[in-house]
Amino acid sequence: MKFLCVECDQQMAFAERQLPGDGTLAATFKCPKCGRVVAMLTNPMETQLVSSLGVEIGGRTVPVEAFETVGKIVSGGPSWSSDAQERLARVPSFVRGMVKKIYGDYAKERGITEITPAVMDTARAELGLEGM
Ligand SMILES: [Zn+2]
C-alpha cells in the first residue's frame, strides 16, 4: 500500500505507525516535497484485510501478534447454549461433528453469537435438515 501526494506526484514516505492493541491500526505518511501528511486508520476487519494481503507498512511487516487477536475474533465460532448442547448430545455421535459444523456455519454467516434450540429450529427449517 502506497500513498501518493497528488499535488507533487511524489510517493509519500511512511512516518509513523500505531497499533493501539484493539485491532485498529493507524499509520501516517508524509510527502517529502511539500510536507503534507495523510493518516490511515483501519478498523479491525480492515486491519486483518491489510494483513492478509501481506502489505508491508514502513518497510516492515506489521507485528503478527496484533492480528492474531483479530483472527481469533473473526474465526471464533459461535458459542452453544446449554440447552443447545443438550440437544446436540442427542444427535448420533457419528454425525454430531457434521451437525455441529452445519449449525456453526449457519450461525456464523448470520452473525449469531450463541446457538440456542430456537436457532437450531430456524436453521433446520431454512436448510431443510430433518432430525438434526
Ligand atoms: Zn506533496
PDB file of C-alpha atoms and ligand atoms in Angstrom:
ATOM      1  CA  MET A   1       0.000   0.000   0.000  1.00  0.00           C
ATOM      2  CA  LYS A   2       1.500   3.300  -1.082  1.00  0.00           C
ATOM      3  CA  PHE A   3       0.277   6.835  -0.821  1.00  0.00           C
ATOM      4  CA  LEU A   4       0.935   9.389  -3.454  1.00  0.00           C
ATOM      5  CA  CYS A   5       0.855  13.126  -2.936  1.00  0.00           C
ATOM      6  CA  VAL A   6      -1.385  14.176  -5.792  1.00  0.00           C
ATOM      7  CA  GLU A   7      -0.084  17.734  -5.964  1.00  0.00           C
ATOM      8  CA  CYS A   8       3.583  16.807  -6.070  1.00  0.00           C
ATOM      9  CA  ASP A   9       3.212  13.414  -7.741  1.00  0.00           C
ATOM     10  CA  GLN A  10       5.575  12.146  -5.086  1.00  0.00           C
ATOM     11  CA  GLN A  11       5.360   8.912  -3.210  1.00  0.00           C
ATOM     12  CA  MET A  12       4.716   9.680   0.404  1.00  0.00           C
ATOM     13  CA  ALA A  13       7.094   8.321   2.990  1.00  0.00           C
ATOM     14  CA  PHE A  14       5.939   6.313   5.933  1.00  0.00           C
ATOM     15  CA  ALA A  15       6.100   8.488   9.017  1.00  0.00           C
ATOM     16  CA  GLU A  16       4.503   6.759  11.958  1.00  0.00           C
ATOM     17  CA  ARG A  17       2.569   3.692  12.884  1.00  0.00           C
ATOM     18  CA  GLN A  18       0.440   2.984  15.876  1.00  0.00           C
ATOM     19  CA  LEU A  19      -1.072  -0.279  16.938  1.00  0.00           C
ATOM     20  CA  PRO A  20      -3.297   0.565  19.888  1.00  0.00           C
ATOM     21  CA  GLY A  21      -3.808  -3.145  20.517  1.00  0.00           C
ATOM     22  CA  ASP A  22      -7.526  -3.263  19.867  1.00  0.00           C
ATOM     23  CA  GLY A  23      -7.057  -4.400  16.315  1.00  0.00           C
ATOM     24  CA  THR A  24      -7.104  -0.943  14.819  1.00  0.00           C
ATOM     25  CA  LEU A  25      -4.104   0.408  13.035  1.00  0.00           C
ATOM     26  CA  ALA A  26      -3.086   3.960  12.413  1.00  0.00           C
ATOM     27  CA  ALA A  27      -0.318   4.955  10.071  1.00  0.00           C
ATOM     28  CA  THR A  28       0.768   8.332   8.801  1.00  0.00           C
ATOM     29  CA  PHE A  29       2.571   9.122   5.601  1.00  0.00           C
ATOM     30  CA  LYS A  30       4.375  12.325   4.759  1.00  0.00           C
ATOM     31  CA  CYS A  31       5.133  13.902   1.402  1.00  0.00           C
ATOM     32  CA  PRO A  32       8.877  14.540   1.247  1.00  0.00           C
ATOM     33  CA  LYS A  33       8.340  17.538  -1.055  1.00  0.00           C
ATOM     34  CA  CYS A  34       5.534  19.614   0.446  1.00  0.00           C
ATOM     35  CA  GLY A  35       5.354  18.026   3.883  1.00  0.00           C
ATOM     36  CA  ARG A  36       1.709  17.160   3.625  1.00  0.00           C
ATOM     37  CA  VAL A  37       0.739  14.329   5.962  1.00  0.00           C
ATOM     38  CA  VAL A  38      -2.003  11.807   5.490  1.00  0.00           C
ATOM     39  CA  ALA A  39      -3.135   9.310   8.074  1.00  0.00           C
ATOM     40  CA  MET A  40      -4.652   5.935   7.554  1.00  0.00           C
ATOM     41  CA  LEU A  41      -6.858   4.439  10.202  1.00  0.00           C
ATOM     42  CA  THR A  42      -8.265   0.994   9.781  1.00  0.00           C
ATOM     43  CA  ASN A  43     -10.799  -0.905  11.826  1.00  0.00           C
ATOM     44  CA  PRO A  44     -10.038  -4.491  12.938  1.00  0.00           C
ATOM     45  CA  MET A  45     -11.583  -6.041   9.830  1.00  0.00           C
ATOM     46  CA  GLU A  46      -9.656  -3.774   7.528  1.00  0.00           C
ATOM     47  CA  THR A  47      -6.509  -4.338   9.515  1.00  0.00           C
ATOM     48  CA  GLN A  48      -6.919  -8.031   9.009  1.00  0.00           C
ATOM     49  CA  LEU A  49      -7.534  -7.498   5.323  1.00  0.00           C
ATOM     50  CA  VAL A  50      -4.380  -5.442   5.028  1.00  0.00           C
ATOM     51  CA  SER A  51      -2.556  -8.128   6.959  1.00  0.00           C
ATOM     52  CA  SER A  52      -3.871 -10.945   4.806  1.00  0.00           C
ATOM     53  CA  LEU A  53      -2.734  -9.126   1.707  1.00  0.00           C
ATOM     54  CA  GLY A  54       0.744  -9.159   3.179  1.00  0.00           C
ATOM     55  CA  VAL A  55       1.076  -5.419   2.977  1.00  0.00           C
ATOM     56  CA  GLU A  56       4.198  -4.033   4.476  1.00  0.00           C
ATOM     57  CA  ILE A  57       3.952  -0.746   6.213  1.00  0.00           C
ATOM     58  CA  GLY A  58       7.026   1.350   6.644  1.00  0.00           C
ATOM     59  CA  GLY A  59       9.181  -1.319   5.116  1.00  0.00           C
ATOM     60  CA  ARG A  60       8.431  -3.744   7.903  1.00  0.00           C
ATOM     61  CA  THR A  61       5.651  -6.230   8.221  1.00  0.00           C
ATOM     62  CA  VAL A  62       3.266  -5.233  10.969  1.00  0.00           C
ATOM     63  CA  PRO A  63       3.781  -7.461  14.014  1.00  0.00           C
ATOM     64  CA  VAL A  64       1.798 -10.633  13.681  1.00  0.00           C
ATOM     65  CA  GLU A  65       0.557 -10.673  17.284  1.00  0.00           C
ATOM     66  CA  ALA A  66      -1.640  -7.681  16.608  1.00  0.00           C
ATOM     67  CA  PHE A  67      -3.526  -9.632  14.001  1.00  0.00           C
ATOM     68  CA  GLU A  68      -3.777 -12.930  15.771  1.00  0.00           C
ATOM     69  CA  THR A  69      -6.164 -11.368  18.244  1.00  0.00           C
ATOM     70  CA  VAL A  70      -8.309 -10.179  15.367  1.00  0.00           C
ATOM     71  CA  GLY A  71      -8.145 -13.585  13.749  1.00  0.00           C
ATOM     72  CA  LYS A  72      -9.481 -15.198  16.888  1.00  0.00           C
ATOM     73  CA  ILE A  73     -12.433 -12.840  16.988  1.00  0.00           C
ATOM     74  CA  VAL A  74     -13.208 -13.368  13.321  1.00  0.00           C
ATOM     75  CA  SER A  75     -12.707 -17.108  13.148  1.00  0.00           C
ATOM     76  CA  GLY A  76     -14.023 -17.884  16.613  1.00  0.00           C
ATOM     77  CA  GLY A  77     -17.205 -19.832  16.190  1.00  0.00           C
ATOM     78  CA  PRO A  78     -20.451 -19.115  17.985  1.00  0.00           C
ATOM     79  CA  SER A  79     -20.987 -20.477  21.461  1.00  0.00           C
ATOM     80  CA  TRP A  80     -23.586 -23.099  22.287  1.00  0.00           C
ATOM     81  CA  SER A  81     -26.168 -22.544  24.994  1.00  0.00           C
ATOM     82  CA  SER A  82     -26.544 -25.417  27.476  1.00  0.00           C
ATOM     83  CA  ASP A  83     -29.955 -26.287  26.007  1.00  0.00           C
ATOM     84  CA  ALA A  84     -28.469 -26.435  22.526  1.00  0.00           C
ATOM     85  CA  GLN A  85     -25.562 -28.557  23.777  1.00  0.00           C
ATOM     86  CA  GLU A  86     -28.020 -30.999  25.320  1.00  0.00           C
ATOM     87  CA  ARG A  87     -29.843 -31.251  22.048  1.00  0.00           C
ATOM     88  CA  LEU A  88     -26.604 -31.732  20.172  1.00  0.00           C
ATOM     89  CA  ALA A  89     -25.696 -34.534  22.587  1.00  0.00           C
ATOM     90  CA  ARG A  90     -28.792 -36.435  21.423  1.00  0.00           C
ATOM     91  CA  VAL A  91     -27.546 -36.395  17.836  1.00  0.00           C
ATOM     92  CA  PRO A  92     -25.881 -39.709  16.902  1.00  0.00           C
ATOM     93  CA  SER A  93     -22.173 -39.361  17.552  1.00  0.00           C
ATOM     94  CA  PHE A  94     -21.134 -40.256  14.007  1.00  0.00           C
ATOM     95  CA  VAL A  95     -22.890 -37.198  12.585  1.00  0.00           C
ATOM     96  CA  ARG A  96     -22.526 -34.896  15.584  1.00  0.00           C
ATOM     97  CA  GLY A  97     -19.402 -33.191  14.302  1.00  0.00           C
ATOM     98  CA  MET A  98     -21.007 -32.513  10.954  1.00  0.00           C
ATOM     99  CA  VAL A  99     -24.231 -31.280  12.509  1.00  0.00           C
ATOM    100  CA  LYS A 100     -22.299 -29.003  14.845  1.00  0.00           C
ATOM    101  CA  LYS A 101     -20.405 -27.581  11.884  1.00  0.00           C
ATOM    102  CA  ILE A 102     -23.583 -27.008   9.869  1.00  0.00           C
ATOM    103  CA  TYR A 103     -25.192 -25.058  12.709  1.00  0.00           C
ATOM    104  CA  GLY A 104     -21.918 -23.312  13.449  1.00  0.00           C
ATOM    105  CA  ASP A 105     -21.541 -22.158   9.861  1.00  0.00           C
ATOM    106  CA  TYR A 106     -25.183 -21.150   9.737  1.00  0.00           C
ATOM    107  CA  ALA A 107     -24.790 -19.011  12.862  1.00  0.00           C
ATOM    108  CA  LYS A 108     -21.514 -17.511  11.685  1.00  0.00           C
ATOM    109  CA  GLU A 109     -22.966 -16.489   8.323  1.00  0.00           C
ATOM    110  CA  ARG A 110     -25.764 -14.676  10.096  1.00  0.00           C
ATOM    111  CA  GLY A 111     -23.669 -13.116  12.810  1.00  0.00           C
ATOM    112  CA  ILE A 112     -25.334 -15.210  15.520  1.00  0.00           C
ATOM    113  CA  THR A 113     -23.017 -15.457  18.507  1.00  0.00           C
ATOM    114  CA  GLU A 114     -24.901 -18.039  20.523  1.00  0.00           C
ATOM    115  CA  ILE A 115     -26.629 -21.119  19.203  1.00  0.00           C
ATOM    116  CA  THR A 116     -29.823 -21.903  21.077  1.00  0.00           C
ATOM    117  CA  PRO A 117     -32.519 -24.524  20.356  1.00  0.00           C
ATOM    118  CA  ALA A 118     -34.504 -21.738  18.661  1.00  0.00           C
ATOM    119  CA  VAL A 119     -31.586 -21.004  16.346  1.00  0.00           C
ATOM    120  CA  MET A 120     -31.309 -24.731  15.624  1.00  0.00           C
ATOM    121  CA  ASP A 121     -35.006 -24.890  14.751  1.00  0.00           C
ATOM    122  CA  THR A 122     -34.719 -21.917  12.412  1.00  0.00           C
ATOM    123  CA  ALA A 123     -31.589 -23.310  10.795  1.00  0.00           C
ATOM    124  CA  ARG A 124     -33.168 -26.729  10.368  1.00  0.00           C
ATOM    125  CA  ALA A 125     -36.204 -25.225   8.669  1.00  0.00           C
ATOM    126  CA  GLU A 126     -34.129 -22.897   6.477  1.00  0.00           C
ATOM    127  CA  LEU A 127     -31.586 -25.512   5.497  1.00  0.00           C
ATOM    128  CA  GLY A 128     -34.136 -28.264   5.063  1.00  0.00           C
ATOM    129  CA  LEU A 129     -32.493 -30.574   7.588  1.00  0.00           C
ATOM    130  CA  GLU A 130     -34.539 -33.251   9.214  1.00  0.00           C
ATOM    131  CA  GLY A 131     -33.804 -34.907  12.518  1.00  0.00           C
ATOM    132  CA  MET A 132     -30.702 -32.901  13.295  1.00  0.00           C
TER     133      MET A 132
HETATM  134 ZN    ZN B   1       3.393  16.922  -1.746  1.00  0.00          ZN
END
